[in-house]
Coordinates of C-alpha atoms and ligand atoms in Angstrom, one line a residue:
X1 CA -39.6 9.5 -7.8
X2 CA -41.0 13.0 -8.4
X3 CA -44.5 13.9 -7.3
X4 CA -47.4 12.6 -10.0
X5 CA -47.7 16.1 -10.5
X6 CA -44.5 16.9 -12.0
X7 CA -44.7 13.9 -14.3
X8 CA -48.7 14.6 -15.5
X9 CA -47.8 15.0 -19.2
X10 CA -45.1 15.5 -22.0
X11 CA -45.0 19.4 -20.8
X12 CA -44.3 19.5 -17.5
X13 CA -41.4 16.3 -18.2
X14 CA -39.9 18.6 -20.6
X15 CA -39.5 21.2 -18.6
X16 CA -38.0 19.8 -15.6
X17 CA -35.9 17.3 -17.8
X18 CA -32.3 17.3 -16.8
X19 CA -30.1 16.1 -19.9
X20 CA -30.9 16.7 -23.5
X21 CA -29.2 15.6 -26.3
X22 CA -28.5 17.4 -29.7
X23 CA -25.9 17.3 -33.2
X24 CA -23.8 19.2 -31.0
X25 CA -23.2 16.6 -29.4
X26 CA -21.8 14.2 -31.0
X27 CA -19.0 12.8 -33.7
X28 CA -19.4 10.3 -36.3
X29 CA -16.2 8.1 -37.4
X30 CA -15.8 7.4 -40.5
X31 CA -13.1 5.0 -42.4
X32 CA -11.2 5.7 -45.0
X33 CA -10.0 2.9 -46.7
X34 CA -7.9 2.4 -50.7
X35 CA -9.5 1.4 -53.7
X36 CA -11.9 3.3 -55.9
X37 CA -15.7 3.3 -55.5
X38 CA -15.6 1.3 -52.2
X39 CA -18.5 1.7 -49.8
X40 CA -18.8 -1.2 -48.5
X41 CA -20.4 -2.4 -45.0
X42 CA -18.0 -3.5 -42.4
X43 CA -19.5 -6.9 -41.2
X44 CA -18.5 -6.4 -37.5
X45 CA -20.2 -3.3 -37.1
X46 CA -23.8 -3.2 -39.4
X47 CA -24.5 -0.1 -41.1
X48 CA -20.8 1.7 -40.7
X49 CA -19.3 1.7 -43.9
X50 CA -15.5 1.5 -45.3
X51 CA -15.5 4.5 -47.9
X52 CA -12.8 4.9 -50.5
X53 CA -12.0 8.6 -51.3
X54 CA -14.1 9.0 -54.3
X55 CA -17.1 8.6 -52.4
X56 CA -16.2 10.8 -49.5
X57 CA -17.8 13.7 -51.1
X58 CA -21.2 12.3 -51.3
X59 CA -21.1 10.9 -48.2
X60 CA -20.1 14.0 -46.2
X61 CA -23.0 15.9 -48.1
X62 CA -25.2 13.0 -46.8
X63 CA -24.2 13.3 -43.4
X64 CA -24.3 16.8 -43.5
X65 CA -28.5 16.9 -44.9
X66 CA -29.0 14.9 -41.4
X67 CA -27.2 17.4 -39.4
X68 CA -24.2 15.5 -38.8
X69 CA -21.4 18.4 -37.8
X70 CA -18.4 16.6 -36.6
X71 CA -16.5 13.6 -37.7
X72 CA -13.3 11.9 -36.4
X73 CA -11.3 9.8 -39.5
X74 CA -10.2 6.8 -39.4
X75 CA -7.3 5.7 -42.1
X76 CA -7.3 2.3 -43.3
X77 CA -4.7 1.2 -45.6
X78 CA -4.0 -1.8 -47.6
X79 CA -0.2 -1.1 -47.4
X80 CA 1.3 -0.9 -43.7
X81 CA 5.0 -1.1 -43.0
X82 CA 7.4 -1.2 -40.2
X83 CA 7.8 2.4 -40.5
X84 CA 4.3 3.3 -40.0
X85 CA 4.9 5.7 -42.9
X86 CA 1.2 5.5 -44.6
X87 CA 0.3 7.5 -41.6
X88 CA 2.4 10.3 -42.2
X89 CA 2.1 10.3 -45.6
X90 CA 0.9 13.8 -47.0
X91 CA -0.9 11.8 -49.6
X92 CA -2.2 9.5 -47.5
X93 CA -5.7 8.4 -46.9
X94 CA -6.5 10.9 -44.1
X95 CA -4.6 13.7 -45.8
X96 CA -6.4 13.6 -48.5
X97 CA -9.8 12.9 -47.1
X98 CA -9.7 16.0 -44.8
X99 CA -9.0 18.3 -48.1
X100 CA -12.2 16.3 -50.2
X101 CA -14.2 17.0 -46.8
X102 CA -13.5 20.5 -46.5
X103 CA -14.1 21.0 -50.1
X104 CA -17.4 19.3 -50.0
X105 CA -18.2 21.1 -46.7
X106 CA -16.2 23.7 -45.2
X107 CA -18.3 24.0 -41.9
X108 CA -18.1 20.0 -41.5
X109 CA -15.6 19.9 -38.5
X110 CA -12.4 17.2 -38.7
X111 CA -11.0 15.6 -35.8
X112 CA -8.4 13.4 -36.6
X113 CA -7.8 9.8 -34.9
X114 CA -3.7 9.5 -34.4
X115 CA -2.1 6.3 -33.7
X116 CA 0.1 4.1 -35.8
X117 CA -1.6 0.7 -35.7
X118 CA -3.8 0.9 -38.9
X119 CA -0.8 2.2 -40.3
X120 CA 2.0 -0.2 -39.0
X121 CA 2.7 -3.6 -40.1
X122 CA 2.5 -5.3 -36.8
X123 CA -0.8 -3.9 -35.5
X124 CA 1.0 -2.3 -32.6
X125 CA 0.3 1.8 -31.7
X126 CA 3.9 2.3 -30.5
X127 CA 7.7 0.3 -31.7
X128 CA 9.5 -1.4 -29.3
X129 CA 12.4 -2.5 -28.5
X130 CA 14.7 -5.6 -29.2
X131 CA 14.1 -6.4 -25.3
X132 CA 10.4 -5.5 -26.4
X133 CA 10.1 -1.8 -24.5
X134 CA 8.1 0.5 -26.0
X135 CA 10.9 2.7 -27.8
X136 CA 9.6 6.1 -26.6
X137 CA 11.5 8.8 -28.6
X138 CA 10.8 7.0 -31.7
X139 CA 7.3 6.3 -31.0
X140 CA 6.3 9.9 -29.7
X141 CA 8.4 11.5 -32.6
X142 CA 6.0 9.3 -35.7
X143 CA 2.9 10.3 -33.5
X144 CA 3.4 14.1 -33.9
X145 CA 4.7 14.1 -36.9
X146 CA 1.1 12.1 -37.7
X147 CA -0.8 14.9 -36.0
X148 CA 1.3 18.1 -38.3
X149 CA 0.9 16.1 -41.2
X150 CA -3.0 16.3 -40.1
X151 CA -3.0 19.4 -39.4
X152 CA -1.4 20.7 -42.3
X153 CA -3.9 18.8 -44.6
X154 CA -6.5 20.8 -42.7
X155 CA -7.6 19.0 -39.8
X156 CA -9.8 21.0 -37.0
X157 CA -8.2 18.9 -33.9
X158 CA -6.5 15.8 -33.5
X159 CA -7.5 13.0 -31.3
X160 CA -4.2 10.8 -30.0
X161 CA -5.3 7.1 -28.9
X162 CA -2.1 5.7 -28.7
X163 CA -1.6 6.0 -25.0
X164 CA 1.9 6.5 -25.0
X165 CA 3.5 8.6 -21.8
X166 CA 4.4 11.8 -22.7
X167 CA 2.8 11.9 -25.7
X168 CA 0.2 15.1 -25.6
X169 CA 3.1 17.5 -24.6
X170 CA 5.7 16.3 -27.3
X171 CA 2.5 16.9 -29.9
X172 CA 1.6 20.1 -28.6
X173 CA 5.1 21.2 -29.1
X174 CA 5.4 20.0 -32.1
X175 CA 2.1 21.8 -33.2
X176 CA 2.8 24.7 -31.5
X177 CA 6.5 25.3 -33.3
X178 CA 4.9 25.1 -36.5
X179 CA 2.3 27.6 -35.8
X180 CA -0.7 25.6 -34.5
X181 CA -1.4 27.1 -31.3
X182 CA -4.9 27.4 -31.8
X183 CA -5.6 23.5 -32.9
X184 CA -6.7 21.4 -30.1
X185 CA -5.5 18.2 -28.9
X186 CA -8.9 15.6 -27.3
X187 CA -7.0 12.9 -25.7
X188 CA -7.5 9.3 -25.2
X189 CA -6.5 9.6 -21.5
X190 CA -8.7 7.2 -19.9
X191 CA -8.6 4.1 -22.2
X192 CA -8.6 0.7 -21.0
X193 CA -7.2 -2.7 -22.5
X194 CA -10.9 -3.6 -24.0
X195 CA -12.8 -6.2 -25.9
X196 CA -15.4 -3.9 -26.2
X197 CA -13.2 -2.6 -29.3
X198 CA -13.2 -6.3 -30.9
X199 CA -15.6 -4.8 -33.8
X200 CA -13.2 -2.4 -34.9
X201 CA -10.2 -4.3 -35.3
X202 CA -12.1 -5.6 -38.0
X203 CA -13.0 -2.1 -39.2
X204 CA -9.6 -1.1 -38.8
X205 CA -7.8 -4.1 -39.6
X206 CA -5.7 -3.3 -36.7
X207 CA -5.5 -6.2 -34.8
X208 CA -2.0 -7.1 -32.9
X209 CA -0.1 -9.5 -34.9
X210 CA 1.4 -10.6 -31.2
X211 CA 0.5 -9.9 -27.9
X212 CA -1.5 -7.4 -26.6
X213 CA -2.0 -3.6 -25.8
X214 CA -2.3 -4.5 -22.3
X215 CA 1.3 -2.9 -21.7
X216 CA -0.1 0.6 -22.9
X217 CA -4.0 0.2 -22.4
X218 CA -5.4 0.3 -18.8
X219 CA -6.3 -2.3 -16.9
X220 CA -10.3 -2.6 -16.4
X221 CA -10.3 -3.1 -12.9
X222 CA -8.7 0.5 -12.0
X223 CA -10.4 3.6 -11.4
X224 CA -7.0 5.6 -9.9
X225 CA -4.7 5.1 -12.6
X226 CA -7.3 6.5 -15.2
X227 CA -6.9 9.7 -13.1
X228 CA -3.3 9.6 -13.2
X229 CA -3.6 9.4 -16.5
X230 CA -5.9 11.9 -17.0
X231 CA -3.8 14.5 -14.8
X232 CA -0.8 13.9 -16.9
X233 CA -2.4 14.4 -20.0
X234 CA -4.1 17.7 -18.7
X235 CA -0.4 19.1 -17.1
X236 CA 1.3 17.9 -20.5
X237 CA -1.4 20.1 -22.6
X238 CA -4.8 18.3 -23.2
X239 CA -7.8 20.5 -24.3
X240 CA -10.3 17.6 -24.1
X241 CA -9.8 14.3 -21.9
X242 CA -11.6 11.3 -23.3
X243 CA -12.6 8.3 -21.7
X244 CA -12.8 4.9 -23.9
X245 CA -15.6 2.9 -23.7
X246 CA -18.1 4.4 -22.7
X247 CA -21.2 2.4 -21.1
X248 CA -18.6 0.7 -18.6
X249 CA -16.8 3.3 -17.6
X250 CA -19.5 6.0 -16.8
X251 CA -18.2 6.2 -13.1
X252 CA -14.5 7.0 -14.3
X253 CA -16.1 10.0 -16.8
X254 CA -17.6 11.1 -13.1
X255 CA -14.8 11.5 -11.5
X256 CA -12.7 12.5 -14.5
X257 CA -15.3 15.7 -14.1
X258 CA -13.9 16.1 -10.8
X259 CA -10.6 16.4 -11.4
X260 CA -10.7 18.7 -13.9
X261 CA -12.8 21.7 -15.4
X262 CA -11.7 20.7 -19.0
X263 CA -14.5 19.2 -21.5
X264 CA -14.8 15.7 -21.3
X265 CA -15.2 13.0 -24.2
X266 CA -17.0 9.8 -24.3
X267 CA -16.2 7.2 -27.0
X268 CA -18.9 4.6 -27.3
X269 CA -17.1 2.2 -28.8
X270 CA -17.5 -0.4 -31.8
X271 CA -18.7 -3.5 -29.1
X272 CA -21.0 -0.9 -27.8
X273 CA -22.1 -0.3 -30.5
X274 CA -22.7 -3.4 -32.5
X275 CA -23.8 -5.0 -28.8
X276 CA -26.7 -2.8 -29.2
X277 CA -27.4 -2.4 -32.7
X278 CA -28.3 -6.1 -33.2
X279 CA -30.1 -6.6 -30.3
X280 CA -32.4 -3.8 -31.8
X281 CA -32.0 -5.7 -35.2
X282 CA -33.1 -8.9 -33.5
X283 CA -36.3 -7.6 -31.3
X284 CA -34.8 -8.3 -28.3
X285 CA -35.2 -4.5 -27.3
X286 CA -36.2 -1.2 -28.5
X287 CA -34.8 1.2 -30.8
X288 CA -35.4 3.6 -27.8
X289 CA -32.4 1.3 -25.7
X290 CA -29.7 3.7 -28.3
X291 CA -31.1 6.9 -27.1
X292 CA -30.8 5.8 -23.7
X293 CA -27.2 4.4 -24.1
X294 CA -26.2 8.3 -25.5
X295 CA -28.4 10.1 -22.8
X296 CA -26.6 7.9 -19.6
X297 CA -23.4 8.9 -21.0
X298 CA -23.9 12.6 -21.5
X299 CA -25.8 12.5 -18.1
X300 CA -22.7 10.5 -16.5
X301 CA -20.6 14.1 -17.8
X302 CA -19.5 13.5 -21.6
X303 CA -19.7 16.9 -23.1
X304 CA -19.5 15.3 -26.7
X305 CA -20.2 11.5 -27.2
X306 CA -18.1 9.7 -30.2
X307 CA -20.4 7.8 -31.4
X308 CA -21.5 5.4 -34.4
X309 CA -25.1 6.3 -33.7
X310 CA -24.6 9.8 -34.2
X311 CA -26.5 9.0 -37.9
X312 CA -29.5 7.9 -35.9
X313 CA -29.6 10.6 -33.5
X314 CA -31.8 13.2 -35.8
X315 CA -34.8 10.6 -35.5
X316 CA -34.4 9.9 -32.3
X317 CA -34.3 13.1 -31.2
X318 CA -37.1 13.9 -33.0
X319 CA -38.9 10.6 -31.4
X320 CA -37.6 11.4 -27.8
X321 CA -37.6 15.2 -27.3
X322 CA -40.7 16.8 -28.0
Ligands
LIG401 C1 -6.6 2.9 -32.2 C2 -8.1 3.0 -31.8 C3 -8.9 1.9 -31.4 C4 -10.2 2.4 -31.2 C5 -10.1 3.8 -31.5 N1 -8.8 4.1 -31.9 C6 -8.6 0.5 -31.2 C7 -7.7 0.0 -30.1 O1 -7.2 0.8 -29.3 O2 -7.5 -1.2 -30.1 C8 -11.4 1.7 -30.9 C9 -12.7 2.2 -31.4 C10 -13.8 1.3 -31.4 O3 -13.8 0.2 -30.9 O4 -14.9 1.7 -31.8 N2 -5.7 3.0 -31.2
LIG402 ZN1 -3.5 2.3 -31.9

């Protein structure tokens, strides 16, 4: 512990205080989901919201007023198909929610989530094969042509969570032959095969129809392949390397900072997330526990925390650093 001297009163903490958190750094996911008028709590996941496009305006103004500078979208569609074409669509839900966004708010930056299992009738991020092998070529070709169709609506970067091999160098190609050098891809290197996300298959409607995504998802009880992982990504193009959850993996966002000098990401996920928001709710602990959740992480390395409690961070802040 540090002398009593250097923990007297609020001044002298402040000045010696190590990690501090602000709007810069964190991203709020939002859903977008059909219909008209719709904002309408998800019940896995209390006070996160599915919002039809209508009411993305108002909303982004909303998030804006409480300093809220960067989102990452979410596309939730009634229709999937076996073609995953809803998420390529340049009318789709995203596509058309970046342009309201930037309308609304031209300084409110878009990251883009890109995968195919809100988007594909089985629930699965990738297609397989008859023999049931992911069908790579196939797969990686649907995912970029996701992200351009993104891009092209407007998107600021796009955020791949499909965990496919190979996949951040065929998308930077792809971006890069239409004339999006400068966009940058955050990957979903480091993301393990976790219930932690049970929340959001609810939010996302995304849950497998069979099996798994244990044969693309990592296993929890391996710190080396996470690095593997993460060193492929970075050689095939990554900007930003993310590690998914959060909370439990702090020691892999460690060494991930290690390996590499690029920014690091920290999604604290939808279990996280509704783990701690209704123990709060119930009075089992204090409101200060969220603070704490996004202060371990950033201390842990995340430069920027994806988080659902980005929308209580102002208060806190205000609460926490004085
Ligand atoms: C889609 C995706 C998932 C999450 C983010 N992108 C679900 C999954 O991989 O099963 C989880 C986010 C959360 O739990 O909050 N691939
Ligand atoms: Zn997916």
């Amino acid at each position: 512990m540090l002398p009593t001297r250097l923990r007297k009163n609020s001044a002298i903490r402040n000045l010696i205080r190590e990690t501090r958190l602000s709007m810069n750094d964190v991203i709020y996911p939002l859903f977008i989901v059909d219909g008209q008028g719709v904002k309408k709590e998800i019940s896995s996941m209390k006070g996160q919201y599915h919002l039809s496009l209508d009411m993305l305006a108002a909303e982004v103004l909303a998030l804006k007023e409480i300093g809220i500078r960067y989102l990452i979208l979410f596309g939730v569609p009634d229709e999937k198909d076996d073609m995953a074409m809803p998420a390529f669509d340049e009318n789709g839900l995203i596509q058309q929610g970046i342009k309201i966004i930037k309308s609304a708010d031209p300084d409110m930056y878009v990251i883009t989530d890109v995968c195919l299992c809100e988007y594909k009738s089985d629930g699965h991020c990738c297609f397989f094969e008859e023999n049931g092998d992911i069908q790579r070529e196939k797969t990686l070709g649907i995912l970029s042509k996701t992200a351009l169709s993104h891009v092209v609506a407007g998107a600021d970067m796009v955020a791949p969570s499909d965990m496919m091999d190979g996949r951040i160098g065929h998308m930077r190609k792809t971006l890069d032959q239409a004339g999006y050098e400068n966009i940058p891809i955050m990957s979903y290197a480091a993301k393990y095969a976790s219930s932690f996300y049970g929340p959001f298959r609810e939010a996302a409607n995304s849950a497998p129809a069979f099996g798994d995504r244990r044969s693309y998802q990592m296993d929890p009880a391996n710190s080396r392949e996470a690095l593997k992982e993460m060193q492929l990504d970075i050689e095939e193009g990554a900007d930003i390397i993310m590690v998914k959850p959060a909370m439990p993996y702090l020691d892999i966002l460690v060494q991930g900072k290690e390996l590499s000098y690029l920014p690091m990401a920290a999604y604290q996920v939808s279990g996280e997330y509704a783990m701690i928001r209704n123990a709060v709710d119930a009075g089992l602990m204090d409101e200060k526990v969220i603070f704490e959740s996004l202060i371990s992480i950033k201390r842990a390395g995340a430069d920027m925390i994806i988080s659902y409690f980005a929308k209580d961070l102002p208060a806190l802040i205000e609460q926490h650093e004085g």
